[in-house]
Amino acid sequence: MLVDPDVLSSYEHDWTGRFSGRSSCVVRPADTAQVAAVVRACAAVGTPLVTQGGNTGLVGGGVPSGGEVVLSLRRLTDLGEVDRAAGQLSAGAGVTLADLQRHVRAAGVEFGVDLAARDSATVGGMAATNAGGIRVLRYGSMRAQVLGAEAVLADGSVVSRMGGLTKDGTGYDLVQLLIGSEGTLGVVTALRLKVVPLLRSSCVALLALESTQAAVDLLPVLRERLPQLAAAELFYELGVSLVRRHAGLPAPFDAHVPAYLLLECLDRSDPSEALLDLVGEAQGLLDARVATDAASVRALWAYREAHTEAINAEGVPVKLDVSVPTATLPGLVEQLPEVVAAVSPAARTVLFGHVNEGNLHVNVLDAGEEHDAVTEAVLQAVASRGGSISSEHGVGRAKPAWLHLSRSQTELAAMRAVKGALDPQGILNPGVIFA
Ligand code: 2HG
Ligand code: ZN
């Protein structure tokens, strides 16, 4: 248990610098039984708790808002052997994604979710937020990797479903209910996770395209002709200029590029021929760079993966994470800078994302006092296209006021009923998902 104010500070501030709050203390239990004891003690006196993993969340869901106990799960780092017959393994909630990746690769397999915050993000937090990342088009989001979980409920009781049954038709799926619940329904302490084949041969192509529409038009072709496709990431000149300034990188192409599309193929044997064939035929292609050796692959990925850090280095952004039906993405990309400028003329709107899922990260710098006005304007534009106000980062403390744009009154009432049934005192992550 930590109470020294200097030590508490890193647990009280989120990664973006936007969310912070005092905690009464930080507790760092070492196993599920200790987590349960902490939750029982808090429940007995009605003290609220905020569960925290690697503190890489982007919507303020893992930091206190005022006086809560921070329940850090970073010491829950058990990693089981890969069960080869089942293609599964067990992992403690505090295992980082990078440690999980090293562990499963040593056993000759791979984990299906990957994201830029891999060195700090924990699998518990990734499950709690149903994290997505760069491989969703191939393997689905975190939800699709989870076959079981162990969790402490709000009264301190423990639910354990770690048997790893891939088929189980015995009523409500409590494990999947916890995935994406952002710590509001229970504290996930361990997970039973699926593994996927380890594909060591990579080929990355960075395409300079004449428009976002050209990127979207390429998607059906990629899906039909490139089963090796493992990532399709979209970004733009403004983001690249920030990445270059922050990371000191050269310009990827000589000329101005209206839309960048990074494609990665992964396979057992070199996938470059298939990718190059397709790139050669792509409509709207202005230029392309291709990499197959590890260092060049990393160098091309850096233009995409360094976006979040480069943006943060410029100031605290209005950070939005939306998805729309993919066909409507080009229209949204075109409209958003105007939508933002109408409420905050000096703002810079940085757009990037995971194009296959219609998932756009909207980071608005220099919005000044217009934080909520920018959020409102962008999320209304998204909702009018039938989109989601949070694609893969969660609702957290940042978005409850806009949840009604993506969820009907009937859905919200059902969600509140679930919350009330599992956490009647409202001690688990209060203020997260629901204001
Ligand atoms: C990514 O895709 C993450 O890199 C972070 O989801 C996005 O910083 C962001 O807005
Ligand atoms: Zn993302």
PDB file of N, CA, C and O in Angstrom, residues 182-214:
ATOM      1  N   GLU A 182     -14.706  -1.772 -18.713  1.00  0.00           N
ATOM      2  CA  GLU A 182     -13.859  -0.694 -18.189  1.00  0.00           C
ATOM      3  C   GLU A 182     -13.795  -0.671 -16.660  1.00  0.00           C
ATOM      4  O   GLU A 182     -13.831   0.408 -16.043  1.00  0.00           O
ATOM      5  N   GLY A 183     -13.739  -1.841 -16.068  1.00  0.00           N
ATOM      6  CA  GLY A 183     -13.578  -1.909 -14.612  1.00  0.00           C
ATOM      7  C   GLY A 183     -14.828  -1.547 -13.834  1.00  0.00           C
ATOM      8  O   GLY A 183     -14.770  -1.396 -12.611  1.00  0.00           O
ATOM      9  N   THR A 184     -15.973  -1.431 -14.488  1.00  0.00           N
ATOM     10  CA  THR A 184     -17.191  -1.001 -13.782  1.00  0.00           C
ATOM     11  C   THR A 184     -18.029  -2.169 -13.273  1.00  0.00           C
ATOM     12  O   THR A 184     -18.952  -1.960 -12.481  1.00  0.00           O
ATOM     13  N   LEU A 185     -17.734  -3.396 -13.740  1.00  0.00           N
ATOM     14  CA  LEU A 185     -18.564  -4.542 -13.333  1.00  0.00           C
ATOM     15  C   LEU A 185     -17.793  -5.552 -12.497  1.00  0.00           C
ATOM     16  O   LEU A 185     -18.411  -6.425 -11.866  1.00  0.00           O
ATOM     17  N   GLY A 186     -16.486  -5.469 -12.498  1.00  0.00           N
ATOM     18  CA  GLY A 186     -15.663  -6.425 -11.771  1.00  0.00           C
ATOM     19  C   GLY A 186     -14.207  -6.114 -12.063  1.00  0.00           C
ATOM     20  O   GLY A 186     -13.900  -5.330 -12.964  1.00  0.00           O
ATOM     21  N   VAL A 187     -13.317  -6.736 -11.283  1.00  0.00           N
ATOM     22  CA  VAL A 187     -11.883  -6.515 -11.485  1.00  0.00           C
ATOM     23  C   VAL A 187     -11.305  -7.776 -12.110  1.00  0.00           C
ATOM     24  O   VAL A 187     -11.220  -8.815 -11.448  1.00  0.00           O
ATOM     25  N   VAL A 188     -10.931  -7.705 -13.375  1.00  0.00           N
ATOM     26  CA  VAL A 188     -10.352  -8.874 -14.061  1.00  0.00           C
ATOM     27  C   VAL A 188      -8.936  -9.088 -13.525  1.00  0.00           C
ATOM     28  O   VAL A 188      -8.096  -8.192 -13.596  1.00  0.00           O
ATOM     29  N   THR A 189      -8.671 -10.273 -12.972  1.00  0.00           N
ATOM     30  CA  THR A 189      -7.344 -10.531 -12.397  1.00  0.00           C
ATOM     31  C   THR A 189      -6.509 -11.477 -13.250  1.00  0.00           C
ATOM     32  O   THR A 189      -5.286 -11.508 -13.117  1.00  0.00           O
ATOM     33  N   ALA A 190      -7.169 -12.288 -14.091  1.00  0.00           N
ATOM     34  CA  ALA A 190      -6.422 -13.208 -14.970  1.00  0.00           C
ATOM     35  C   ALA A 190      -7.272 -13.497 -16.194  1.00  0.00           C
ATOM     36  O   ALA A 190      -8.495 -13.335 -16.170  1.00  0.00           O
ATOM     37  N   LEU A 191      -6.586 -13.932 -17.249  1.00  0.00           N
ATOM     38  CA  LEU A 191      -7.287 -14.196 -18.514  1.00  0.00           C
ATOM     39  C   LEU A 191      -6.810 -15.503 -19.115  1.00  0.00           C
ATOM     40  O   LEU A 191      -5.635 -15.883 -18.974  1.00  0.00           O
ATOM     41  N   ARG A 192      -7.719 -16.181 -19.761  1.00  0.00           N
ATOM     42  CA  ARG A 192      -7.367 -17.332 -20.584  1.00  0.00           C
ATOM     43  C   ARG A 192      -7.406 -16.831 -22.024  1.00  0.00           C
ATOM     44  O   ARG A 192      -8.454 -16.366 -22.504  1.00  0.00           O
ATOM     45  N   LEU A 193      -6.260 -16.876 -22.700  1.00  0.00           N
ATOM     46  CA  LEU A 193      -6.131 -16.215 -24.003  1.00  0.00           C
ATOM     47  C   LEU A 193      -5.812 -17.209 -25.105  1.00  0.00           C
ATOM     48  O   LEU A 193      -5.090 -18.184 -24.903  1.00  0.00           O
ATOM     49  N   LYS A 194      -6.323 -16.890 -26.260  1.00  0.00           N
ATOM     50  CA  LYS A 194      -6.069 -17.680 -27.462  1.00  0.00           C
ATOM     51  C   LYS A 194      -4.736 -17.253 -28.073  1.00  0.00           C
ATOM     52  O   LYS A 194      -4.355 -16.092 -27.962  1.00  0.00           O
ATOM     53  N   VAL A 195      -4.035 -18.179 -28.722  1.00  0.00           N
ATOM     54  CA  VAL A 195      -2.857 -17.785 -29.502  1.00  0.00           C
ATOM     55  C   VAL A 195      -3.119 -18.069 -30.982  1.00  0.00           C
ATOM     56  O   VAL A 195      -4.018 -18.836 -31.323  1.00  0.00           O
ATOM     57  N   VAL A 196      -2.331 -17.428 -31.833  1.00  0.00           N
ATOM     58  CA  VAL A 196      -2.498 -17.577 -33.285  1.00  0.00           C
ATOM     59  C   VAL A 196      -1.132 -17.982 -33.860  1.00  0.00           C
ATOM     60  O   VAL A 196      -0.121 -17.911 -33.163  1.00  0.00           O
ATOM     61  N   PRO A 197      -1.079 -18.393 -35.124  1.00  0.00           N
ATOM     62  CA  PRO A 197       0.206 -18.811 -35.694  1.00  0.00           C
ATOM     63  C   PRO A 197       1.237 -17.669 -35.702  1.00  0.00           C
ATOM     64  O   PRO A 197       0.874 -16.511 -35.918  1.00  0.00           O
ATOM     65  N   LEU A 198       2.491 -18.024 -35.469  1.00  0.00           N
ATOM     66  CA  LEU A 198       3.576 -17.040 -35.556  1.00  0.00           C
ATOM     67  C   LEU A 198       4.039 -16.964 -37.012  1.00  0.00           C
ATOM     68  O   LEU A 198       4.513 -17.941 -37.567  1.00  0.00           O
ATOM     69  N   LEU A 199       3.863 -15.815 -37.622  1.00  0.00           N
ATOM     70  CA  LEU A 199       4.218 -15.632 -39.035  1.00  0.00           C
ATOM     71  C   LEU A 199       5.406 -14.691 -39.090  1.00  0.00           C
ATOM     72  O   LEU A 199       5.293 -13.508 -38.799  1.00  0.00           O
ATOM     73  N   ARG A 200       6.555 -15.237 -39.405  1.00  0.00           N
ATOM     74  CA  ARG A 200       7.782 -14.454 -39.261  1.00  0.00           C
ATOM     75  C   ARG A 200       8.107 -13.614 -40.481  1.00  0.00           C
ATOM     76  O   ARG A 200       8.942 -12.724 -40.414  1.00  0.00           O
ATOM     77  N   SER A 201       7.505 -13.907 -41.625  1.00  0.00           N
ATOM     78  CA  SER A 201       7.851 -13.150 -42.840  1.00  0.00           C
ATOM     79  C   SER A 201       6.901 -11.980 -43.025  1.00  0.00           C
ATOM     80  O   SER A 201       5.696 -12.158 -43.160  1.00  0.00           O
ATOM     81  N   SER A 202       7.488 -10.786 -43.020  1.00  0.00           N
ATOM     82  CA  SER A 202       6.667  -9.585 -43.115  1.00  0.00           C
ATOM     83  C   SER A 202       7.032  -8.806 -44.377  1.00  0.00           C
ATOM     84  O   SER A 202       8.187  -8.809 -44.807  1.00  0.00           O
ATOM     85  N   CYS A 203       6.046  -8.167 -44.940  1.00  0.00           N
ATOM     86  CA  CYS A 203       6.307  -7.204 -46.016  1.00  0.00           C
ATOM     87  C   CYS A 203       5.407  -6.000 -45.767  1.00  0.00           C
ATOM     88  O   CYS A 203       4.198  -6.159 -45.562  1.00  0.00           O
ATOM     89  N   VAL A 204       6.002  -4.820 -45.727  1.00  0.00           N
ATOM     90  CA  VAL A 204       5.234  -3.600 -45.493  1.00  0.00           C
ATOM     91  C   VAL A 204       5.323  -2.718 -46.723  1.00  0.00           C
ATOM     92  O   VAL A 204       6.408  -2.550 -47.290  1.00  0.00           O
ATOM     93  N   ALA A 205       4.182  -2.183 -47.141  1.00  0.00           N
ATOM     94  CA  ALA A 205       4.176  -1.202 -48.233  1.00  0.00           C
ATOM     95  C   ALA A 205       3.555   0.079 -47.705  1.00  0.00           C
ATOM     96  O   ALA A 205       2.480   0.051 -47.088  1.00  0.00           O
ATOM     97  N   LEU A 206       4.262   1.180 -47.884  1.00  0.00           N
ATOM     98  CA  LEU A 206       3.691   2.484 -47.554  1.00  0.00           C
ATOM     99  C   LEU A 206       3.275   3.120 -48.871  1.00  0.00           C
ATOM    100  O   LEU A 206       4.117   3.389 -49.740  1.00  0.00           O
ATOM    101  N   LEU A 207       1.968   3.317 -49.033  1.00  0.00           N
ATOM    102  CA  LEU A 207       1.445   3.847 -50.295  1.00  0.00           C
ATOM    103  C   LEU A 207       1.143   5.333 -50.157  1.00  0.00           C
ATOM    104  O   LEU A 207       0.559   5.760 -49.154  1.00  0.00           O
ATOM    105  N   ALA A 208       1.530   6.087 -51.163  1.00  0.00           N
ATOM    106  CA  ALA A 208       1.098   7.480 -51.277  1.00  0.00           C
ATOM    107  C   ALA A 208      -0.095   7.471 -52.226  1.00  0.00           C
ATOM    108  O   ALA A 208       0.052   7.135 -53.402  1.00  0.00           O
ATOM    109  N   LEU A 209      -1.275   7.800 -51.696  1.00  0.00           N
ATOM    110  CA  LEU A 209      -2.500   7.724 -52.504  1.00  0.00           C
ATOM    111  C   LEU A 209      -3.048   9.118 -52.783  1.00  0.00           C
ATOM    112  O   LEU A 209      -2.806  10.059 -52.021  1.00  0.00           O
ATOM    113  N   GLU A 210      -3.842   9.211 -53.836  1.00  0.00           N
ATOM    114  CA  GLU A 210      -4.346  10.536 -54.215  1.00  0.00           C
ATOM    115  C   GLU A 210      -5.518  10.969 -53.334  1.00  0.00           C
ATOM    116  O   GLU A 210      -5.884  12.140 -53.328  1.00  0.00           O
ATOM    117  N   SER A 211      -6.133  10.038 -52.567  1.00  0.00           N
ATOM    118  CA  SER A 211      -7.272  10.421 -51.724  1.00  0.00           C
ATOM    119  C   SER A 211      -7.592   9.324 -50.707  1.00  0.00           C
ATOM    120  O   SER A 211      -7.153   8.184 -50.859  1.00  0.00           O
ATOM    121  N   THR A 212      -8.401   9.704 -49.703  1.00  0.00           N
ATOM    122  CA  THR A 212      -8.913   8.707 -48.755  1.00  0.00           C
ATOM    123  C   THR A 212      -9.796   7.714 -49.495  1.00  0.00           C
ATOM    124  O   THR A 212      -9.809   6.522 -49.190  1.00  0.00           O
ATOM    125  N   GLN A 213     -10.551   8.224 -50.473  1.00  0.00           N
ATOM    126  CA  GLN A 213     -11.439   7.349 -51.246  1.00  0.00           C
ATOM    127  C   GLN A 213     -10.636   6.227 -51.900  1.00  0.00           C
ATOM    128  O   GLN A 213     -11.083   5.074 -51.929  1.00  0.00           O
ATOM    129  N   ALA A 214      -9.435   6.545 -52.393  1.00  0.00           N
ATOM    130  CA  ALA A 214      -8.610   5.509 -53.036  1.00  0.00           C
ATOM    131  C   ALA A 214      -8.253   4.419 -52.027  1.00  0.00           C
ATOM    132  O   ALA A 214      -8.214   3.229 -52.374  1.00  0.00           O
TER     133      ALA A 214
END
